[in-house]
């Protein structure tokens, strides 16, 4: 790539926000040590806890607001509940959550089928976009997949005989 | 209403979902007019953020009309067209008081290490996001800002994240006049960081990536020197050599967990998910900066351990500064910069996609197809 020397003084807005008083800068600029008083501020009103909310054991309560998307459910929910017995500092927290996420994907497909919806995997994966903008690579990947399947079937057939 | 629906790694679709409701007296319901896909969404999309639940709606960069407000909302009016910072912040806690709006303690029950973020997994509060026709916006008097008269909504939607994040990346670098600033990553955030480095008086700005069309763009937009790391034998040695062998004054990580360039980091961080992401760019930043220099990190990583050369941070006496962007804090200044023509955010938008085609939009942005830099989703009501 061709590089051109740049004269900073010709760059629009050069130096307009340079300010020696901005040091130390964000994030410690507005320190007020309010933390010394602990968790004691006047809290916003509490959102009613209408769905199951798992809260970090590094805090005593549920925050004043929270999202109510997709509460824990099913087998993935069991692992999420286990995870929240451990702190954010522990693998006991994150590994069960990652496992739950993977189980959740399977539960999602099952849930779709139970509701009579067969998920359109190619659509969800955005393969239409690949087909439009990246056809060669997509076909390469499909071909590779097909060859792998053919090779594996051939191998196992051969072994059975 | 129509809403994006996460189904698992690399699988998203549009679905019919129930309308959001007011759940807290300071909530508002917003009808979305613009909603972007962000590099941060790719961490969710790839399945690498723990507690990302199937069925969730993503989207933390959006604008929209206020449709309904809770009884404690005072400033915001029904009908206001607002831009909504990606951080959910109460405005009252000790962290909000210090303008750490990305670190609010009253918006995320699930984790103390991060504040609430719209549509960003349960690790960031479990809120459904703005890649939908409607969205619930908590603390409506704190974050949402009325879009100034005459401002293009495409500029406004980039003020919810990309512009403040790029600006803060440069700001945290503590750039001194004449400094050489190296930005890793030429995505929307890195492009904006490179542009903003000049505003703080940088003397030289260098951007590193491996996607040529993005490098070409940033080279003209920032403007800056732009290098493809695939054509450099070792990016760290290259930076040393080009800075008179002492290293850059400031290095910015605008890549985060999805970094390419090191087989081991990719394997551990992206394939096996045994790290909070691949830290290749951060590794390069730490090793390319001068002794006593500053590394500013806005690239996002997961909550578990991640391999970085921390010994070099010690031995070189580096300062690391990092955070989620504190959007509300920066908005007054940045709105001014956009209005005065100093910053031109909407030039980053390459793709305007109907919300219904969300699966293709994710794929195009994620796989960097069709020259994509920044895609914006348009719900049906915003297209008529
Ligand atoms: N801190 C915040 O508040 C905040 C806000 C928004 C985004 N982010 C984070 O910033 C990062 C960038 O966001 P984006 O929207 O620009 O994403 P993006 O995915 O579009 O851009 C990332 C760029 O980095 C490049 N890249 C990959 N490996 C690299 C390497 N080793 N060295 C240099 N470049 C490399 C990619 O080719 C890509 O162009 C993401 O991690 C995102 O989560 C943080
Ligand atoms: Zn974002
Ligand atoms: Zn707060």
XYZ file of C-alpha atoms and ligand atoms in Angstrom:
591
model
C 0.000 0.000 0.000
C 1.285 3.439 -0.999
C 1.917 5.648 2.063
C 1.836 9.419 1.963
C 3.434 11.671 4.560
C 0.813 13.606 6.514
C 1.290 17.156 7.746
C -0.699 17.206 11.004
C -1.426 20.913 10.738
C -3.397 20.193 7.582
C -5.663 17.655 9.298
C -9.096 19.022 10.113
C -9.486 19.600 13.857
C -5.836 18.945 14.636
C -5.114 19.582 18.318
C -8.508 21.102 19.158
C -8.934 18.770 22.117
C -5.312 18.738 23.265
C -5.394 19.889 26.870
C -2.666 19.345 29.458
C -5.245 19.660 32.227
C -6.808 16.453 30.962
C -4.075 14.443 32.687
C -4.722 12.098 34.439
C -7.545 11.468 32.103
C -10.612 9.239 32.082
C -11.399 6.820 33.760
C -9.897 8.239 36.972
C -10.371 11.892 36.210
C -13.502 12.443 38.290
C -12.481 10.331 41.302
C -14.386 11.391 44.397
C -13.754 8.388 46.656
C -17.490 8.041 47.180
C -16.792 4.310 47.355
C -15.404 4.787 50.872
C -18.983 4.965 52.132
C -19.733 1.535 50.676
C -22.939 0.591 48.924
C -24.985 3.310 50.597
C -26.312 5.696 47.966
C -30.010 6.479 47.589
C -31.019 3.830 45.100
C -33.454 4.317 42.240
C -36.748 2.540 42.893
C -36.523 -1.219 42.524
C -37.959 -2.783 39.370
C -40.391 -5.484 40.559
C -38.716 -8.877 40.239
C -41.284 -10.487 37.971
C -39.107 -13.213 36.442
C -36.303 -15.354 37.805
C -33.186 -13.189 38.012
C -29.856 -14.720 38.942
C -27.609 -12.227 40.643
C -23.875 -12.204 41.105
C -22.810 -13.217 44.605
C -20.404 -10.294 44.520
C -23.357 -8.010 45.270
C -26.032 -8.250 47.966
C -29.084 -7.649 45.792
C -30.603 -7.366 42.356
C -29.758 -4.037 40.693
C -32.549 -1.438 40.558
C -33.266 -2.293 36.916
C -32.522 -5.434 34.946
C -33.471 -7.097 31.684
C -36.250 -9.665 31.597
C -35.182 -11.387 28.392
C -35.130 -15.207 28.310
C -35.236 -16.223 32.015
C -33.391 -19.444 32.905
C -35.334 -22.539 31.846
C -34.832 -26.216 31.075
C -31.557 -28.046 31.484
C -29.538 -24.951 30.524
C -31.346 -23.135 33.329
C -30.190 -25.759 35.822
C -26.566 -25.063 34.872
C -27.074 -21.309 34.992
C -28.442 -21.586 38.531
C -25.418 -23.669 39.564
C -23.111 -21.080 37.975
C -24.470 -18.283 40.100
C -23.434 -20.057 43.296
C -19.875 -19.119 42.354
C -18.377 -15.676 42.007
C -17.380 -13.928 38.793
C -13.850 -14.698 39.896
C -14.345 -18.453 39.621
C -14.362 -20.923 36.738
C -17.213 -22.489 38.692
C -19.218 -19.543 37.389
C -18.134 -19.270 33.767
C -17.760 -22.910 32.736
C -21.335 -23.921 33.642
C -22.569 -20.803 31.840
C -20.663 -21.740 28.683
C -22.024 -25.276 28.924
C -25.535 -23.893 29.459
C -25.145 -21.731 26.336
C -24.356 -24.821 24.247
C -27.237 -26.799 25.747
C -29.441 -23.770 25.105
C -28.708 -23.984 21.387
C -30.024 -27.563 21.291
C -33.013 -26.605 23.417
C -33.644 -23.821 20.912
C -33.788 -26.216 17.972
C -36.020 -28.618 19.931
C -38.272 -25.751 20.966
C -38.596 -24.681 17.332
C -39.531 -28.208 16.260
C -42.041 -28.615 19.091
C -43.741 -25.440 17.927
C -43.863 -26.904 14.419
C -41.147 -24.620 13.063
C -38.285 -26.246 11.190
C -35.404 -23.791 11.491
C -33.952 -22.616 8.201
C -30.292 -23.074 9.116
C -28.958 -21.715 5.838
C -31.108 -18.618 6.175
C -30.091 -18.088 9.814
C -26.428 -18.483 8.893
C -26.802 -15.787 6.252
C -25.633 -18.025 3.443
C -27.615 -15.965 0.964
C -25.126 -13.172 1.594
C -22.233 -15.596 1.161
C -23.761 -16.770 -2.099
C -24.023 -13.205 -3.345
C -20.682 -11.860 -2.202
C -18.393 -14.790 -1.522
C -19.571 -17.523 -3.881
C -16.210 -19.121 -4.616
C -15.277 -19.554 -0.978
C -18.757 -20.827 -0.076
C -18.650 -23.423 -2.860
C -15.158 -24.405 -1.754
C -16.404 -24.991 1.770
C -19.414 -26.985 0.560
C -17.175 -29.077 -1.682
C -14.736 -29.661 1.164
C -17.603 -30.742 3.444
C -18.977 -33.102 0.806
C -15.536 -34.643 0.223
C -15.027 -35.146 3.955
C -18.388 -36.873 4.296
C -17.678 -39.052 1.243
C -14.227 -39.965 2.566
C -15.560 -40.835 6.025
C -18.431 -42.937 4.670
C -15.988 -44.700 2.367
C -13.616 -45.374 5.257
C -16.263 -46.792 7.592
C -17.812 -48.880 4.809
C -14.368 -50.252 4.056
C -13.801 -51.124 7.704
C -17.113 -52.930 8.025
C -16.260 -55.126 5.044
C -43.212 -6.735 16.564
C -40.240 -7.800 14.464
C -37.056 -8.487 16.405
C -33.725 -10.126 15.817
C -33.558 -13.504 17.547
C -30.285 -15.226 18.493
C -30.412 -18.993 17.882
C -26.803 -20.019 18.531
C -23.305 -19.309 17.216
C -23.535 -17.695 13.737
C -27.315 -18.245 13.662
C -29.656 -15.284 13.980
C -33.050 -14.619 12.452
C -35.944 -12.224 12.455
C -38.996 -13.249 14.458
C -42.259 -11.934 15.768
C -41.849 -11.095 19.463
C -44.132 -9.515 22.071
C -43.989 -5.729 22.408
C -41.782 -4.486 25.252
C -43.526 -2.976 28.258
C -42.734 -0.380 30.890
C -41.320 -2.378 33.816
C -39.870 0.426 35.928
C -41.166 3.969 36.525
C -38.116 5.446 34.786
C -38.508 3.341 31.617
C -39.409 4.505 28.143
C -40.498 2.485 25.133
C -38.780 3.593 21.946
C -39.774 2.864 18.348
C -36.491 2.194 16.588
C -35.495 4.225 13.512
C -31.890 3.047 13.074
C -29.994 0.171 14.640
C -26.420 -0.813 13.883
C -24.501 -4.049 14.104
C -21.248 -3.564 16.019
C -17.971 -5.438 16.334
C -19.103 -6.090 19.907
C -22.110 -7.995 18.552
C -19.688 -10.332 16.801
C -18.459 -11.639 20.165
C -22.070 -12.602 20.941
C -22.688 -13.849 17.400
C -19.653 -16.124 17.600
C -20.939 -17.532 20.875
C -17.974 -16.389 22.932
C -19.718 -14.325 25.629
C -20.860 -16.548 28.520
C -24.585 -16.417 29.389
C -25.725 -15.445 25.902
C -29.151 -17.066 25.860
C -30.954 -18.366 22.799
C -33.969 -16.159 22.119
C -32.314 -12.883 23.028
C -32.464 -9.792 20.830
C -29.125 -8.003 20.347
C -28.529 -4.360 19.458
C -26.976 -1.586 21.549
C -26.578 1.168 18.937
C -29.947 2.661 18.084
C -32.053 5.765 17.636
C -35.824 6.004 17.832
C -38.992 7.857 18.724
C -40.237 7.823 22.312
C -43.602 6.044 22.260
C -44.375 5.751 25.953
C -42.790 6.869 29.241
C -42.991 5.624 32.838
C -44.430 7.804 35.595
C -41.089 9.029 36.983
C -39.764 10.187 33.597
C -39.569 13.961 33.522
C -37.313 15.181 30.735
C -38.221 12.899 27.880
C -41.503 13.432 25.985
C -43.522 11.097 23.828
C -42.571 11.886 20.222
C -38.963 12.888 20.964
C -36.464 11.452 18.476
C -33.587 10.256 20.629
C -30.199 8.641 20.334
C -29.650 6.120 23.100
C -26.155 5.516 24.560
C -25.286 1.836 24.638
C -24.619 1.918 28.392
C -27.587 1.609 30.739
C -26.832 3.992 33.601
C -28.859 5.054 36.630
C -27.212 8.452 37.066
C -27.294 8.044 40.864
C -24.753 5.460 41.950
C -21.239 6.330 43.011
C -19.869 5.281 39.614
C -22.355 7.294 37.557
C -21.527 10.215 39.820
C -17.918 9.958 38.620
C -19.117 9.887 35.011
C -18.285 6.192 34.768
C -21.563 5.582 32.938
C -20.275 2.292 31.549
C -19.767 1.019 35.093
C -23.187 1.719 36.626
C -23.961 -0.449 39.640
C -27.748 -0.356 39.351
C -28.298 -1.752 35.868
C -26.836 -5.247 35.865
C -27.619 -7.864 38.519
C -25.713 -10.660 36.798
C -22.190 -9.226 36.930
C -20.432 -6.554 38.942
C -17.558 -6.235 36.474
C -19.662 -4.585 33.786
C -22.635 -2.234 33.728
C -25.868 -2.896 31.882
C -25.704 -2.831 28.081
C -28.640 -3.144 25.696
C -28.889 -6.520 23.969
C -25.592 -7.778 25.277
C -26.177 -11.148 26.985
C -27.096 -11.710 30.601
C -23.529 -10.994 31.602
C -24.432 -7.379 30.743
C -27.866 -7.365 32.357
C -30.164 -9.481 30.198
C -31.821 -6.620 28.318
C -33.329 -7.219 24.910
C -31.720 -4.795 22.488
C -32.553 -2.453 19.661
C -32.304 -4.687 16.589
C -36.081 -4.697 16.699
C -39.038 -2.449 15.994
C -39.409 -1.439 19.644
C -37.165 -1.518 22.678
C -37.468 -0.873 26.394
C -35.089 1.860 27.576
C -34.466 2.036 31.352
C -33.425 5.278 33.093
C -34.937 7.260 30.246
C -33.970 10.629 31.753
C -30.301 9.684 32.043
C -29.005 8.235 28.780
C -31.317 9.096 25.882
C -30.502 12.408 24.221
C -32.795 14.267 21.832
C -31.230 14.334 18.371
C -30.397 17.980 17.664
C -32.329 19.766 14.932
C -30.790 19.180 11.552
C -28.587 16.260 12.564
C -28.670 13.317 10.156
C -30.017 10.207 11.956
C -27.112 8.263 10.429
C -24.714 10.526 12.330
C -26.881 10.283 15.454
C -26.856 6.491 15.531
C -23.057 6.430 15.414
C -22.972 8.775 18.408
C -24.476 5.965 20.517
C -21.194 4.017 20.453
C -18.670 4.202 17.601
C -17.799 7.893 17.868
C -17.535 8.060 21.682
C -15.629 4.770 21.794
C -13.108 5.857 19.170
C -12.770 9.252 20.827
C -12.323 7.754 24.284
C -9.723 5.332 22.949
C -7.662 8.335 21.849
C -8.448 10.280 25.013
C -7.327 7.455 27.312
C -4.079 7.336 25.359
C -3.158 10.622 27.043
C -1.768 11.780 23.696
C 0.822 14.553 23.979
C 1.369 16.944 21.068
C 3.559 15.262 18.489
C 3.024 11.714 19.775
C 3.083 8.733 17.457
C -0.141 6.805 17.933
C -0.595 3.259 16.641
C -4.135 1.967 16.336
C -4.653 -1.787 16.000
C -7.867 -2.493 14.105
C -9.442 -0.646 11.172
C -13.034 -1.481 12.032
C -15.442 1.372 12.764
C -13.956 1.850 16.242
C -10.324 1.828 15.108
C -11.128 4.169 12.217
C -12.743 6.628 14.613
C -9.884 6.269 17.115
C -7.372 7.110 14.386
C -9.439 10.121 13.309
C -9.730 11.363 16.914
C -6.042 10.857 17.722
C -5.394 13.958 15.618
C -7.842 16.000 17.688
C -5.596 15.416 20.690
C -2.571 16.680 18.790
C -0.932 13.482 17.568
C 2.074 13.985 15.309
C 1.734 10.699 13.489
C -1.048 8.137 13.262
C -0.522 4.551 12.081
C -3.253 1.944 11.673
C -2.669 -1.823 11.478
C -5.192 -4.374 10.172
C -5.265 -7.174 7.600
C -8.332 -6.196 5.595
C -7.165 -4.097 2.661
C -10.408 -2.277 1.856
C -10.652 -1.082 5.446
C -7.019 0.053 5.451
C -7.644 1.918 2.214
C -10.659 3.628 3.789
C -8.959 4.666 7.025
C -5.901 5.905 5.168
C -8.026 8.570 3.503
C -10.562 9.108 6.258
C -8.349 9.598 9.337
C -6.019 10.339 7.415
C -3.156 8.101 8.433
C -0.524 5.597 7.434
C -2.105 2.168 7.089
C -0.353 -1.201 7.055
C -1.490 -4.746 6.464
C 0.133 -6.908 9.153
C 0.144 -9.869 6.747
C 2.694 -7.980 4.681
C 4.850 -7.101 7.704
C 7.076 -9.862 8.917
C 6.593 -8.838 12.532
C 4.383 -5.848 13.336
C 6.249 -5.152 16.577
C 9.631 -4.910 14.866
C 8.040 -2.793 12.172
C 6.709 -0.285 14.730
C 10.066 -0.193 16.502
C 11.918 0.468 13.279
C 9.534 3.172 12.081
C 9.651 5.027 15.425
C 13.416 5.337 15.622
C 13.682 1.986 17.466
C 12.059 3.115 20.738
C 8.412 2.258 20.131
C 5.179 4.200 19.721
C 4.175 6.723 22.379
C 0.632 5.403 22.511
C -0.889 2.118 21.311
C -4.623 1.554 21.018
C -6.285 -1.875 20.951
C -9.416 -1.451 18.833
C -9.664 -5.133 17.936
C -10.570 -7.165 20.999
C -11.421 -10.836 21.328
C -11.780 -11.675 17.628
C -8.167 -10.821 16.763
C -6.366 -12.716 13.993
C -2.619 -12.964 13.437
C -1.450 -15.550 15.960
C -2.326 -19.219 15.545
C -1.983 -19.957 19.246
C -4.154 -17.049 20.396
C -6.753 -17.928 17.758
C -6.826 -21.547 18.882
C -7.067 -20.820 22.613
C -9.192 -17.691 22.426
C -11.525 -18.205 19.490
C -11.736 -21.918 18.789
C -11.439 -23.568 22.209
C -12.806 -20.566 24.156
C -10.232 -21.246 26.853
C -9.392 -17.544 27.074
C -11.535 -14.420 27.143
C -10.720 -14.065 23.449
C -7.675 -13.910 21.243
C -5.384 -11.183 22.571
C -3.090 -10.824 19.561
C -3.679 -7.104 19.068
C -3.246 -6.347 22.750
C -0.063 -8.400 22.775
C 1.273 -6.345 19.853
C 0.175 -3.101 21.519
C 2.025 -3.893 24.746
C 5.158 -4.914 22.883
C 5.119 -2.018 20.377
C 4.657 0.854 22.801
C 7.675 2.685 24.229
C 8.907 2.193 27.790
C 6.729 4.316 30.055
C 4.145 4.494 27.277
C 0.383 4.154 27.410
C -1.773 1.334 26.062
C -5.418 2.250 25.654
C -7.777 -0.712 25.366
C -11.304 -0.463 24.005
C -11.309 -3.864 22.313
C -13.687 -6.091 24.230
C -12.623 -9.351 25.934
C -14.554 -11.977 27.822
C -14.538 -12.301 31.608
C -12.092 -15.203 31.929
C -8.286 -15.171 31.863
C -6.545 -14.064 28.692
C -2.863 -14.480 27.876
C -1.017 -11.172 27.612
C 2.678 -10.429 28.167
C 2.074 -8.853 31.556
C 5.764 -9.128 32.455
C 6.531 -6.610 29.738
C 3.931 -4.245 31.185
C 5.851 -4.386 34.457
C 9.329 -4.160 33.015
C 8.473 -1.377 30.572
C 6.557 0.595 33.178
C 3.455 0.863 31.051
C 0.167 2.495 31.900
C -2.893 0.555 30.753
C -6.133 2.468 30.475
C -9.346 0.790 29.476
C -13.103 0.910 29.801
C -16.373 0.673 28.028
C -16.980 4.070 26.483
C -18.782 6.472 28.785
C -21.095 7.689 26.055
C -23.208 10.207 27.957
C -20.098 11.915 29.326
C -18.760 12.574 25.830
C -21.944 13.411 23.959
C -21.985 17.211 24.397
C -18.464 17.553 22.983
C -18.990 15.037 20.216
C -22.330 16.431 19.076
C -20.481 19.724 18.681
C -17.737 18.085 16.634
C -20.317 16.519 14.320
C -22.279 19.748 13.962
C -19.123 21.722 13.203
C -18.090 19.221 10.566
C -14.945 18.153 12.428
C -16.208 14.571 12.553
C -18.199 12.896 9.786
C -19.411 9.606 11.263
C -21.978 8.640 8.644
C -19.238 8.154 6.053
C -18.567 4.832 7.833
C -21.977 3.425 6.954
C -21.578 1.168 3.930
C -24.715 -0.975 4.229
C -28.343 -0.019 4.902
C -30.259 -3.241 5.353
C -33.949 -3.863 6.096
C -34.293 -5.325 9.605
C -35.919 -8.397 8.026
C -32.549 -9.327 6.461
C -30.700 -9.341 9.766
C -29.128 -12.804 9.154
C -27.471 -11.606 5.937
C -26.386 -8.334 7.530
C -24.609 -10.184 10.336
C -22.888 -12.447 7.853
C -21.771 -9.576 5.611
C -20.339 -7.611 8.541
C -18.811 -10.611 10.268
C -17.163 -12.111 7.177
C -16.219 -8.638 5.870
C -18.012 -9.184 2.570
C -18.900 -6.582 -0.027
C -16.567 -3.921 1.403
C -18.582 -3.704 4.607
C -17.487 -1.271 7.290
C -20.662 -0.424 9.207
C -24.133 -1.852 8.572
C -27.283 -0.165 9.801
C -30.617 -1.991 10.080
C -33.799 -0.176 9.135
C -37.120 -1.375 10.601
C -40.118 -1.190 8.235
C -41.557 1.992 9.791
C -38.268 3.831 9.180
C -38.308 2.994 5.490
C -41.671 4.428 4.465
N -15.013 -0.303 24.893
C -16.141 0.012 24.261
O -16.922 0.790 24.757
C -16.414 -0.569 22.920
C -17.452 -0.072 22.143
C -17.629 -0.572 20.852
C -16.827 -1.569 20.386
N -15.851 -2.067 21.185
C -14.942 -3.120 20.743
O -14.010 -2.577 19.839
C -13.554 -3.609 18.972
C -13.669 -3.150 17.531
O -15.012 -2.888 17.186
P -15.410 -2.696 15.650
O -16.873 -2.416 15.604
O -14.488 -1.751 15.013
O -15.158 -4.213 15.158
P -14.696 -4.873 13.784
O -14.782 -6.332 14.028
O -15.432 -4.295 12.629
O -13.170 -4.429 13.633
C -12.089 -5.124 14.148
C -10.958 -5.011 13.127
O -9.767 -5.559 13.680
C -9.071 -6.229 12.651
N -8.092 -7.136 13.236
C -8.214 -8.459 13.552
N -7.093 -8.909 14.135
C -6.230 -7.863 14.181
C -4.911 -7.703 14.676
N -4.267 -8.726 15.258
N -4.329 -6.492 14.562
C -4.970 -5.457 13.979
N -6.230 -5.542 13.496
C -6.851 -6.737 13.607
C -10.171 -6.870 11.840
O -9.736 -7.194 10.538
C -11.235 -5.776 11.839
O -11.126 -4.908 10.743
C -14.399 -4.828 19.290
O -13.705 -5.661 20.199
C -15.590 -4.249 19.992
O -16.202 -5.157 20.872
C -15.631 -1.569 22.435
Zn -21.237 -1.116 19.644
Zn -25.361 4.185 38.130
